[in-house]
PDB file of C-alpha atoms in Angstrom:
ATOM      1  CA  UNK A   1     -14.207 -18.214 -21.923  1.00  0.00           C
ATOM      2  CA  UNK A   2     -11.920 -18.150 -19.128  1.00  0.00           C
ATOM      3  CA  UNK A   3     -10.601 -14.739 -20.499  1.00  0.00           C
ATOM      4  CA  UNK A   4     -14.284 -13.743 -21.225  1.00  0.00           C
ATOM      5  CA  UNK A   5     -15.501 -14.233 -17.598  1.00  0.00           C
ATOM      6  CA  UNK A   6     -12.362 -12.334 -16.509  1.00  0.00           C
ATOM      7  CA  UNK A   7     -13.474  -9.144 -18.576  1.00  0.00           C
ATOM      8  CA  UNK A   8     -11.415  -6.116 -18.395  1.00  0.00           C
ATOM      9  CA  UNK A   9      -8.515  -8.377 -16.630  1.00  0.00           C
ATOM     10  CA  UNK A  10      -8.931 -10.622 -19.783  1.00  0.00           C
ATOM     11  CA  UNK A  11      -8.262  -7.767 -22.489  1.00  0.00           C
ATOM     12  CA  UNK A  12      -5.280  -6.503 -20.106  1.00  0.00           C
ATOM     13  CA  UNK A  13      -4.082 -10.229 -20.268  1.00  0.00           C
ATOM     14  CA  UNK A  14      -4.095 -10.396 -24.292  1.00  0.00           C
ATOM     15  CA  UNK A  15      -2.762  -6.544 -24.454  1.00  0.00           C
ATOM     16  CA  UNK A  16       0.257  -7.637 -22.630  1.00  0.00           C
ATOM     17  CA  UNK A  17       0.781 -10.895 -24.663  1.00  0.00           C
ATOM     18  CA  UNK A  18       0.590  -8.767 -27.506  1.00  0.00           C
ATOM     19  CA  UNK A  19       3.218  -6.346 -26.185  1.00  0.00           C
ATOM     20  CA  UNK A  20       5.272  -8.963 -25.084  1.00  0.00           C
ATOM     21  CA  UNK A  21       5.210 -10.653 -28.725  1.00  0.00           C
ATOM     22  CA  UNK A  22       6.192  -7.561 -30.359  1.00  0.00           C
ATOM     23  CA  UNK A  23       9.411  -7.109 -28.071  1.00  0.00           C
ATOM     24  CA  UNK A  24      10.234 -10.832 -28.357  1.00  0.00           C
ATOM     25  CA  UNK A  25      10.201 -10.149 -32.108  1.00  0.00           C
ATOM     26  CA  UNK A  26      12.307  -6.983 -32.144  1.00  0.00           C
ATOM     27  CA  UNK A  27      14.989  -8.956 -29.616  1.00  0.00           C
ATOM     28  CA  UNK A  28      14.914 -11.716 -32.348  1.00  0.00           C
ATOM     29  CA  UNK A  29      16.084  -9.368 -34.992  1.00  0.00           C
ATOM     30  CA  UNK A  30      18.420  -7.755 -32.606  1.00  0.00           C
ATOM     31  CA  UNK A  31      21.522  -9.695 -33.682  1.00  0.00           C
ATOM     32  CA  UNK A  32      21.156  -9.118 -37.418  1.00  0.00           C
ATOM     33  CA  UNK A  33      20.265  -5.738 -36.717  1.00  0.00           C
ATOM     34  CA  UNK A  34      23.652  -5.536 -34.769  1.00  0.00           C
ATOM     35  CA  UNK A  35      25.709  -7.133 -37.639  1.00  0.00           C
ATOM     36  CA  UNK A  36      24.346  -4.881 -40.167  1.00  0.00           C
ATOM     37  CA  UNK A  37      25.290  -1.641 -37.757  1.00  0.00           C
ATOM     38  CA  UNK A  38      28.633  -3.226 -36.983  1.00  0.00           C
ATOM     39  CA  UNK A  39      29.427  -3.782 -41.008  1.00  0.00           C
ATOM     40  CA  UNK A  40      28.547   0.028 -41.917  1.00  0.00           C
ATOM     41  CA  UNK A  41      30.219   1.427 -39.247  1.00  0.00           C
ATOM     42  CA  UNK A  42      33.607  -0.551 -39.709  1.00  0.00           C
ATOM     43  CA  UNK A  43      32.828   0.801 -43.456  1.00  0.00           C
ATOM     44  CA  UNK A  44      32.484   4.280 -42.393  1.00  0.00           C
ATOM     45  CA  UNK A  45      35.376   4.209 -40.101  1.00  0.00           C
ATOM     46  CA  UNK A  46      37.796   3.231 -43.013  1.00  0.00           C
ATOM     47  CA  UNK A  47      36.830   5.807 -45.132  1.00  0.00           C
ATOM     48  CA  UNK A  48      37.136   8.427 -41.980  1.00  0.00           C
ATOM     49  CA  UNK A  49      40.352   6.857 -41.632  1.00  0.00           C
ATOM     50  CA  UNK A  50      41.527   7.552 -44.988  1.00  0.00           C
ATOM     51  CA  UNK A  51      40.417  11.376 -44.804  1.00  0.00           C
ATOM     52  CA  UNK A  52      41.817  11.696 -41.628  1.00  0.00           C
ATOM     53  CA  UNK A  53      45.343  10.935 -43.126  1.00  0.00           C
ATOM     54  CA  UNK A  54      44.920  13.024 -45.675  1.00  0.00           C
ATOM     55  CA  UNK A  55      44.187  15.842 -43.484  1.00  0.00           C
ATOM     56  CA  UNK A  56      47.116  15.009 -41.355  1.00  0.00           C
ATOM     57  CA  UNK A  57      49.334  15.319 -44.269  1.00  0.00           C
ATOM     58  CA  UNK A  58      47.996  18.439 -45.367  1.00  0.00           C
ATOM     59  CA  UNK A  59      48.418  19.885 -41.761  1.00  0.00           C
ATOM     60  CA  UNK A  60      51.964  18.660 -41.532  1.00  0.00           C
ATOM     61  CA  UNK A  61      52.980  20.488 -44.586  1.00  0.00           C
ATOM     62  CA  UNK A  62      50.949  23.444 -43.609  1.00  0.00           C
ATOM     63  CA  UNK A  63      53.133  23.535 -40.073  1.00  0.00           C
ATOM     64  CA  UNK A  64      56.182  23.472 -41.830  1.00  0.00           C
ATOM     65  CA  UNK A  65      55.459  26.103 -43.981  1.00  0.00           C
ATOM     66  CA  UNK A  66      54.132  28.354 -41.298  1.00  0.00           C
ATOM     67  CA  UNK A  67      57.518  27.612 -39.188  1.00  0.00           C
ATOM     68  CA  UNK A  68      59.581  28.877 -41.738  1.00  0.00           C
ATOM     69  CA  UNK A  69      57.822  32.990 -41.390  1.00  0.00           C
ATOM     70  CA  UNK A  70      58.121  34.264 -38.068  1.00  0.00           C
ATOM     71  CA  UNK A  71      55.469  33.907 -35.576  1.00  0.00           C
ATOM     72  CA  UNK A  72      53.923  37.198 -33.652  1.00  0.00           C
ATOM     73  CA  UNK A  73      56.161  37.837 -30.820  1.00  0.00           C
ATOM     74  CA  UNK A  74      54.492  38.707 -27.755  1.00  0.00           C
ATOM     75  CA  UNK A  75      55.789  39.833 -23.995  1.00  0.00           C
ATOM     76  CA  UNK A  76      56.978  36.162 -23.240  1.00  0.00           C
ATOM     77  CA  UNK A  77      59.278  35.795 -25.998  1.00  0.00           C
ATOM     78  CA  UNK A  78      60.845  39.128 -25.567  1.00  0.00           C
ATOM     79  CA  UNK A  79      64.089  37.227 -24.726  1.00  0.00           C
ATOM     80  CA  UNK A  80      64.534  35.993 -28.293  1.00  0.00           C
ATOM     81  CA  UNK A  81      63.597  38.833 -30.396  1.00  0.00           C
ATOM     82  CA  UNK A  82      67.515  38.533 -31.416  1.00  0.00           C
ATOM     83  CA  UNK A  83      67.545  34.891 -32.711  1.00  0.00           C
ATOM     84  CA  UNK A  84      71.266  35.345 -33.550  1.00  0.00           C
ATOM     85  CA  UNK A  85      72.121  35.770 -29.616  1.00  0.00           C
ATOM     86  CA  UNK A  86      71.705  32.406 -27.729  1.00  0.00           C
ATOM     87  CA  UNK A  87      69.201  32.350 -24.877  1.00  0.00           C
ATOM     88  CA  UNK A  88      68.448  30.026 -22.310  1.00  0.00           C
ATOM     89  CA  UNK A  89      66.634  26.685 -23.295  1.00  0.00           C
ATOM     90  CA  UNK A  90      63.904  25.995 -22.044  1.00  0.00           C
ATOM     91  CA  UNK A  91      63.445  29.772 -21.023  1.00  0.00           C
ATOM     92  CA  UNK A  92      61.415  28.702 -17.675  1.00  0.00           C
ATOM     93  CA  UNK A  93      64.310  25.949 -16.644  1.00  0.00           C
ATOM     94  CA  UNK A  94      65.349  26.626 -13.272  1.00  0.00           C
ATOM     95  CA  UNK A  95      68.380  24.468 -12.202  1.00  0.00           C
ATOM     96  CA  UNK A  96      68.371  22.600  -8.707  1.00  0.00           C
ATOM     97  CA  UNK A  97      71.829  21.819  -7.780  1.00  0.00           C
ATOM     98  CA  UNK A  98      71.463  21.062  -4.357  1.00  0.00           C
ATOM     99  CA  UNK A  99      69.803  18.024  -5.597  1.00  0.00           C
ATOM    100  CA  UNK A 100      71.312  14.477  -4.626  1.00  0.00           C
ATOM    101  CA  UNK A 101      72.303  13.645  -8.376  1.00  0.00           C
ATOM    102  CA  UNK A 102      73.975  17.244  -8.477  1.00  0.00           C
ATOM    103  CA  UNK A 103      76.484  16.644  -5.567  1.00  0.00           C
ATOM    104  CA  UNK A 104      78.450  13.560  -6.761  1.00  0.00           C
ATOM    105  CA  UNK A 105      82.489  15.023  -7.111  1.00  0.00           C
ATOM    106  CA  UNK A 106      83.432  11.787  -9.193  1.00  0.00           C
ATOM    107  CA  UNK A 107      80.626  12.531 -12.085  1.00  0.00           C
ATOM    108  CA  UNK A 108      81.867  14.926 -14.868  1.00  0.00           C
ATOM    109  CA  UNK A 109      80.278  17.830 -15.594  1.00  0.00           C
ATOM    110  CA  UNK A 110      79.084  17.107 -19.030  1.00  0.00           C
ATOM    111  CA  UNK A 111      77.144  14.022 -18.159  1.00  0.00           C
ATOM    112  CA  UNK A 112      75.001  15.976 -15.262  1.00  0.00           C
ATOM    113  CA  UNK A 113      71.428  16.115 -15.590  1.00  0.00           C
ATOM    114  CA  UNK A 114      69.806  19.174 -16.976  1.00  0.00           C
ATOM    115  CA  UNK A 115      68.565  19.941 -13.332  1.00  0.00           C
ATOM    116  CA  UNK A 116      72.107  20.465 -12.647  1.00  0.00           C
ATOM    117  CA  UNK A 117      73.268  22.893 -15.423  1.00  0.00           C
ATOM    118  CA  UNK A 118      72.213  26.099 -17.477  1.00  0.00           C
ATOM    119  CA  UNK A 119      72.123  25.911 -21.276  1.00  0.00           C
ATOM    120  CA  UNK A 120      71.684  28.575 -23.845  1.00  0.00           C
ATOM    121  CA  UNK A 121      70.410  27.841 -27.330  1.00  0.00           C
ATOM    122  CA  UNK A 122      70.723  29.614 -30.396  1.00  0.00           C
ATOM    123  CA  UNK A 123      66.977  30.323 -31.944  1.00  0.00           C
ATOM    124  CA  UNK A 124      68.166  30.505 -35.436  1.00  0.00           C
ATOM    125  CA  UNK A 125      69.042  26.563 -35.464  1.00  0.00           C
ATOM    126  CA  UNK A 126      67.419  24.772 -38.480  1.00  0.00           C
ATOM    127  CA  UNK A 127      64.042  23.393 -37.183  1.00  0.00           C
ATOM    128  CA  UNK A 128      63.985  19.643 -37.067  1.00  0.00           C
ATOM    129  CA  UNK A 129      67.810  18.879 -37.178  1.00  0.00           C
ATOM    130  CA  UNK A 130      70.468  18.563 -34.526  1.00  0.00           C
ATOM    131  CA  UNK A 131      71.718  21.382 -33.170  1.00  0.00           C
ATOM    132  CA  UNK A 132      74.388  22.427 -30.030  1.00  0.00           C
ATOM    133  CA  UNK A 133      73.398  24.171 -26.881  1.00  0.00           C
ATOM    134  CA  UNK A 134      76.170  25.970 -24.685  1.00  0.00           C
ATOM    135  CA  UNK A 135      75.925  24.372 -21.475  1.00  0.00           C
ATOM    136  CA  UNK A 136      77.462  25.514 -17.692  1.00  0.00           C
ATOM    137  CA  UNK A 137      77.067  23.570 -14.521  1.00  0.00           C
ATOM    138  CA  UNK A 138      75.849  25.401 -11.769  1.00  0.00           C
ATOM    139  CA  UNK A 139      78.351  26.803  -9.214  1.00  0.00           C
ATOM    140  CA  UNK A 140      76.948  25.049  -6.448  1.00  0.00           C
ATOM    141  CA  UNK A 141      76.812  21.656  -8.367  1.00  0.00           C
ATOM    142  CA  UNK A 142      79.920  19.384  -7.639  1.00  0.00           C
ATOM    143  CA  UNK A 143      81.494  17.568 -10.399  1.00  0.00           C
ATOM    144  CA  UNK A 144      84.919  17.064 -12.156  1.00  0.00           C
ATOM    145  CA  UNK A 145      86.036  18.250 -15.580  1.00  0.00           C
ATOM    146  CA  UNK A 146      85.071  21.355 -17.648  1.00  0.00           C
ATOM    147  CA  UNK A 147      82.294  22.973 -16.290  1.00  0.00           C
ATOM    148  CA  UNK A 148      81.467  24.413 -19.465  1.00  0.00           C
ATOM    149  CA  UNK A 149      80.504  22.287 -22.641  1.00  0.00           C
ATOM    150  CA  UNK A 150      77.870  21.492 -25.232  1.00  0.00           C
ATOM    151  CA  UNK A 151      75.425  19.125 -25.443  1.00  0.00           C
ATOM    152  CA  UNK A 152      73.431  18.092 -28.746  1.00  0.00           C
ATOM    153  CA  UNK A 153      69.638  18.625 -28.927  1.00  0.00           C
ATOM    154  CA  UNK A 154      66.493  18.828 -31.500  1.00  0.00           C
ATOM    155  CA  UNK A 155      65.953  22.068 -32.958  1.00  0.00           C
ATOM    156  CA  UNK A 156      62.369  22.234 -31.826  1.00  0.00           C
ATOM    157  CA  UNK A 157      59.872  24.175 -29.216  1.00  0.00           C
ATOM    158  CA  UNK A 158      59.171  22.327 -26.283  1.00  0.00           C
ATOM    159  CA  UNK A 159      55.437  21.779 -27.035  1.00  0.00           C
ATOM    160  CA  UNK A 160      56.275  20.500 -30.443  1.00  0.00           C
ATOM    161  CA  UNK A 161      58.688  17.771 -28.893  1.00  0.00           C
ATOM    162  CA  UNK A 162      57.970  13.953 -29.145  1.00  0.00           C
ATOM    163  CA  UNK A 163      54.622  13.494 -27.484  1.00  0.00           C
ATOM    164  CA  UNK A 164      56.327  10.582 -25.412  1.00  0.00           C
ATOM    165  CA  UNK A 165      58.058  13.289 -23.520  1.00  0.00           C
ATOM    166  CA  UNK A 166      55.417  15.113 -22.398  1.00  0.00           C
ATOM    167  CA  UNK A 167      53.761  14.536 -19.228  1.00  0.00           C
ATOM    168  CA  UNK A 168      50.603  16.087 -19.132  1.00  0.00           C
ATOM    169  CA  UNK A 169      47.903  16.588 -16.322  1.00  0.00           C
ATOM    170  CA  UNK A 170      45.053  13.750 -16.227  1.00  0.00           C
ATOM    171  CA  UNK A 171      41.341  14.763 -17.353  1.00  0.00           C
ATOM    172  CA  UNK A 172      39.150  17.335 -16.599  1.00  0.00           C
ATOM    173  CA  UNK A 173      35.831  17.616 -14.700  1.00  0.00           C
ATOM    174  CA  UNK A 174      33.219  16.787 -17.464  1.00  0.00           C
ATOM    175  CA  UNK A 175      35.535  15.362 -19.696  1.00  0.00           C
ATOM    176  CA  UNK A 176      33.352  12.523 -21.606  1.00  0.00           C
ATOM    177  CA  UNK A 177      35.483   9.970 -23.825  1.00  0.00           C
ATOM    178  CA  UNK A 178      32.374   9.202 -25.909  1.00  0.00           C
ATOM    179  CA  UNK A 179      29.977  10.833 -28.060  1.00  0.00           C
ATOM    180  CA  UNK A 180      30.797  13.562 -30.809  1.00  0.00           C
ATOM    181  CA  UNK A 181      34.475  14.578 -31.462  1.00  0.00           C
ATOM    182  CA  UNK A 182      33.423  18.253 -31.981  1.00  0.00           C
ATOM    183  CA  UNK A 183      31.878  18.071 -28.675  1.00  0.00           C
ATOM    184  CA  UNK A 184      33.486  20.508 -26.514  1.00  0.00           C
ATOM    185  CA  UNK A 185      33.179  18.398 -23.577  1.00  0.00           C
ATOM    186  CA  UNK A 186      35.371  15.458 -25.782  1.00  0.00           C
ATOM    187  CA  UNK A 187      38.346  17.756 -25.081  1.00  0.00           C
ATOM    188  CA  UNK A 188      39.818  19.194 -22.157  1.00  0.00           C
ATOM    189  CA  UNK A 189      42.789  21.945 -21.492  1.00  0.00           C
ATOM    190  CA  UNK A 190      45.979  19.835 -20.194  1.00  0.00           C
ATOM    191  CA  UNK A 191      48.873  21.373 -18.164  1.00  0.00           C
ATOM    192  CA  UNK A 192      51.875  20.014 -19.469  1.00  0.00           C
ATOM    193  CA  UNK A 193      55.940  19.651 -19.358  1.00  0.00           C
ATOM    194  CA  UNK A 194      58.572  18.070 -21.309  1.00  0.00           C
ATOM    195  CA  UNK A 195      60.717  15.100 -19.852  1.00  0.00           C
ATOM    196  CA  UNK A 196      63.161  16.746 -17.077  1.00  0.00           C
ATOM    197  CA  UNK A 197      66.587  16.317 -19.391  1.00  0.00           C
ATOM    198  CA  UNK A 198      64.914  17.417 -22.576  1.00  0.00           C
ATOM    199  CA  UNK A 199      66.605  20.528 -24.085  1.00  0.00           C
ATOM    200  CA  UNK A 200      64.083  22.517 -26.322  1.00  0.00           C
ATOM    201  CA  UNK A 201      63.238  25.989 -27.400  1.00  0.00           C
ATOM    202  CA  UNK A 202      60.796  27.881 -25.264  1.00  0.00           C
ATOM    203  CA  UNK A 203      59.067  27.120 -22.114  1.00  0.00           C
ATOM    204  CA  UNK A 204      58.826  23.870 -20.573  1.00  0.00           C
ATOM    205  CA  UNK A 205      55.473  24.028 -19.192  1.00  0.00           C
ATOM    206  CA  UNK A 206      52.896  24.899 -21.563  1.00  0.00           C
ATOM    207  CA  UNK A 207      48.892  23.955 -22.426  1.00  0.00           C
ATOM    208  CA  UNK A 208      47.918  21.656 -24.592  1.00  0.00           C
ATOM    209  CA  UNK A 209      44.314  20.582 -25.955  1.00  0.00           C
ATOM    210  CA  UNK A 210      43.805  16.949 -25.621  1.00  0.00           C
ATOM    211  CA  UNK A 211      41.220  14.272 -26.163  1.00  0.00           C
ATOM    212  CA  UNK A 212      39.472  12.732 -23.305  1.00  0.00           C
ATOM    213  CA  UNK A 213      40.761   8.867 -23.092  1.00  0.00           C
ATOM    214  CA  UNK A 214      39.908   7.295 -19.893  1.00  0.00           C
ATOM    215  CA  UNK A 215      37.867   4.043 -19.145  1.00  0.00           C
ATOM    216  CA  UNK A 216      36.465   2.630 -15.489  1.00  0.00           C
ATOM    217  CA  UNK A 217      35.767  -0.988 -17.163  1.00  0.00           C
ATOM    218  CA  UNK A 218      32.883  -1.011 -18.967  1.00  0.00           C
ATOM    219  CA  UNK A 219      32.867  -3.420 -21.700  1.00  0.00           C
ATOM    220  CA  UNK A 220      31.620  -2.890 -25.116  1.00  0.00           C
ATOM    221  CA  UNK A 221      30.707  -6.560 -25.940  1.00  0.00           C
ATOM    222  CA  UNK A 222      28.867  -7.055 -22.513  1.00  0.00           C
ATOM    223  CA  UNK A 223      27.064  -4.061 -23.224  1.00  0.00           C
ATOM    224  CA  UNK A 224      26.149  -5.256 -26.913  1.00  0.00           C
ATOM    225  CA  UNK A 225      25.426  -8.797 -25.714  1.00  0.00           C
ATOM    226  CA  UNK A 226      23.335  -7.609 -22.928  1.00  0.00           C
ATOM    227  CA  UNK A 227      21.466  -5.137 -25.905  1.00  0.00           C
ATOM    228  CA  UNK A 228      20.672  -8.474 -27.828  1.00  0.00           C
ATOM    229  CA  UNK A 229      19.661 -10.529 -25.388  1.00  0.00           C
ATOM    230  CA  UNK A 230      17.968  -8.501 -22.929  1.00  0.00           C
ATOM    231  CA  UNK A 231      17.664  -5.305 -24.160  1.00  0.00           C
ATOM    232  CA  UNK A 232      13.778  -5.160 -23.860  1.00  0.00           C
ATOM    233  CA  UNK A 233      14.468  -5.203 -20.350  1.00  0.00           C
ATOM    234  CA  UNK A 234      16.629  -1.938 -20.028  1.00  0.00           C
ATOM    235  CA  UNK A 235      19.610  -4.639 -19.190  1.00  0.00           C
ATOM    236  CA  UNK A 236      21.813  -2.726 -21.336  1.00  0.00           C
ATOM    237  CA  UNK A 237      21.279   0.633 -19.974  1.00  0.00           C
ATOM    238  CA  UNK A 238      21.548  -0.378 -16.636  1.00  0.00           C
ATOM    239  CA  UNK A 239      25.049  -1.843 -17.221  1.00  0.00           C
ATOM    240  CA  UNK A 240      25.912   1.393 -18.921  1.00  0.00           C
ATOM    241  CA  UNK A 241      24.469   3.464 -15.776  1.00  0.00           C
ATOM    242  CA  UNK A 242      21.961   5.360 -17.329  1.00  0.00           C
ATOM    243  CA  UNK A 243      18.992   3.999 -14.924  1.00  0.00           C
ATOM    244  CA  UNK A 244      16.445   6.395 -16.018  1.00  0.00           C
ATOM    245  CA  UNK A 245      16.500   4.888 -19.444  1.00  0.00           C
ATOM    246  CA  UNK A 246      16.307   1.466 -18.422  1.00  0.00           C
ATOM    247  CA  UNK A 247      13.773   1.820 -16.431  1.00  0.00           C
ATOM    248  CA  UNK A 248      11.956   3.449 -19.436  1.00  0.00           C
ATOM    249  CA  UNK A 249      12.902   0.420 -21.442  1.00  0.00           C
ATOM    250  CA  UNK A 250      11.784  -2.054 -18.498  1.00  0.00           C
ATOM    251  CA  UNK A 251       8.155  -0.527 -18.223  1.00  0.00           C
ATOM    252  CA  UNK A 252       7.117   0.181 -22.104  1.00  0.00           C
ATOM    253  CA  UNK A 253       7.958  -3.349 -23.326  1.00  0.00           C
ATOM    254  CA  UNK A 254      11.538  -1.914 -24.945  1.00  0.00           C
ATOM    255  CA  UNK A 255       9.688   0.900 -26.498  1.00  0.00           C
ATOM    256  CA  UNK A 256       7.333  -1.364 -27.946  1.00  0.00           C
ATOM    257  CA  UNK A 257      10.410  -2.929 -29.515  1.00  0.00           C
ATOM    258  CA  UNK A 258      11.561   0.166 -31.440  1.00  0.00           C
ATOM    259  CA  UNK A 259      13.475   1.664 -28.575  1.00  0.00           C
ATOM    260  CA  UNK A 260      15.504  -2.119 -28.568  1.00  0.00           C
ATOM    261  CA  UNK A 261      16.408  -2.214 -32.152  1.00  0.00           C
ATOM    262  CA  UNK A 262      17.629   1.558 -31.738  1.00  0.00           C
ATOM    263  CA  UNK A 263      19.714   1.030 -28.979  1.00  0.00           C
ATOM    264  CA  UNK A 264      20.950  -2.404 -30.265  1.00  0.00           C
ATOM    265  CA  UNK A 265      22.343   0.086 -33.082  1.00  0.00           C
ATOM    266  CA  UNK A 266      23.457   2.628 -30.965  1.00  0.00           C
ATOM    267  CA  UNK A 267      25.426   0.238 -28.927  1.00  0.00           C
ATOM    268  CA  UNK A 268      27.110  -1.718 -31.814  1.00  0.00           C
ATOM    269  CA  UNK A 269      28.374   1.571 -33.155  1.00  0.00           C
ATOM    270  CA  UNK A 270      29.615   2.741 -30.289  1.00  0.00           C
ATOM    271  CA  UNK A 271      27.713   5.593 -30.137  1.00  0.00           C
ATOM    272  CA  UNK A 272      26.157   5.530 -26.684  1.00  0.00           C
ATOM    273  CA  UNK A 273      28.700   4.306 -23.732  1.00  0.00           C
ATOM    274  CA  UNK A 274      28.957   4.502 -20.043  1.00  0.00           C
ATOM    275  CA  UNK A 275      26.966   7.053 -18.066  1.00  0.00           C
ATOM    276  CA  UNK A 276      29.925   8.806 -16.619  1.00  0.00           C
ATOM    277  CA  UNK A 277      31.529   9.751 -20.072  1.00  0.00           C
ATOM    278  CA  UNK A 278      34.343   6.887 -19.959  1.00  0.00           C
ATOM    279  CA  UNK A 279      35.819   4.568 -23.045  1.00  0.00           C
ATOM    280  CA  UNK A 280      34.857   0.959 -23.196  1.00  0.00           C
ATOM    281  CA  UNK A 281      37.337  -1.746 -22.346  1.00  0.00           C
TER     282      UNK A 281
END
C-alpha cells in the first residue's frame, strides 16, 4: 500500500531493487566464474608453452643452419670481406687509455680491461667455439710485461652473445606490457651494448627488439578480489586505472551483472591489466 501511494517513485524503487538483485546474484557467481576462467587459462598456457618450446627448438636449428651460410654483406661490414685476415673486434670499439685503470704501471698488460687495449679477431673462427684474439695495449696505457698478447673469447657476434651481457635502454613511450603479444605496442626497439670486457665480432652497439616488461605495483590478486567482491560497483576498474569504465559499471549496476562477470573472466585470465600498460606484481 505504501509503495502504491508513492506512485512513480514506488515503481522506480522496485526497479532498483530488481537491478540490485541481479547484480548481487552475478556477484555471488563471480568466484565460480573466476575459478573456471583460471583453470581454463592455466590449461591453455601449458599447451602454449609446449608449442613455444617446439618452435624455439626449430628456430635454434634454423639459426645454426643459417650461420653456416654467408650473410649478405652491407657497407658497414666492408671491413670483414676477407675473413682470413684478422679485423678489430668489436669493430666499433674505441680504447680510452687515459682512464685511471689504464694508468697503473704495476699491472700486467695482459690483464688490462678492454677499454685499455685493441684486439683483432679472425672472422673465420668456428662459431660458438673458443677462439683467440690478438690484443695490443694502447701506447698511452701504462702497464708492465709484453704489450702484445692473446686473449680467449667465444666466437660470436655481439648481438648474439649471452643476453646477461647486454645492457639495453628502458621501455619506450607507449610500451604496453599487457595485451596481445602480437600487438606492436607490446614490443619496442631498444638500443643495446655488450658488457665492457666482452670481445665479440661485429659492433658492440646494436638495436634489439624487446618485449615490454615493467610494472607500477598493481597486484593481480588485489584486482581479482575487488572484481569478485565489488566488481559490480566498478572497484576493479577503478583500481586498475580504468576510471571511465568504472563509472560506467557503477551507474549501470555492473552492466546488469553481465559486465561484472565478463570483467571477472578478463581479470582472472590477465587479459586486462593496469591502464598504464604495466604488468601485475
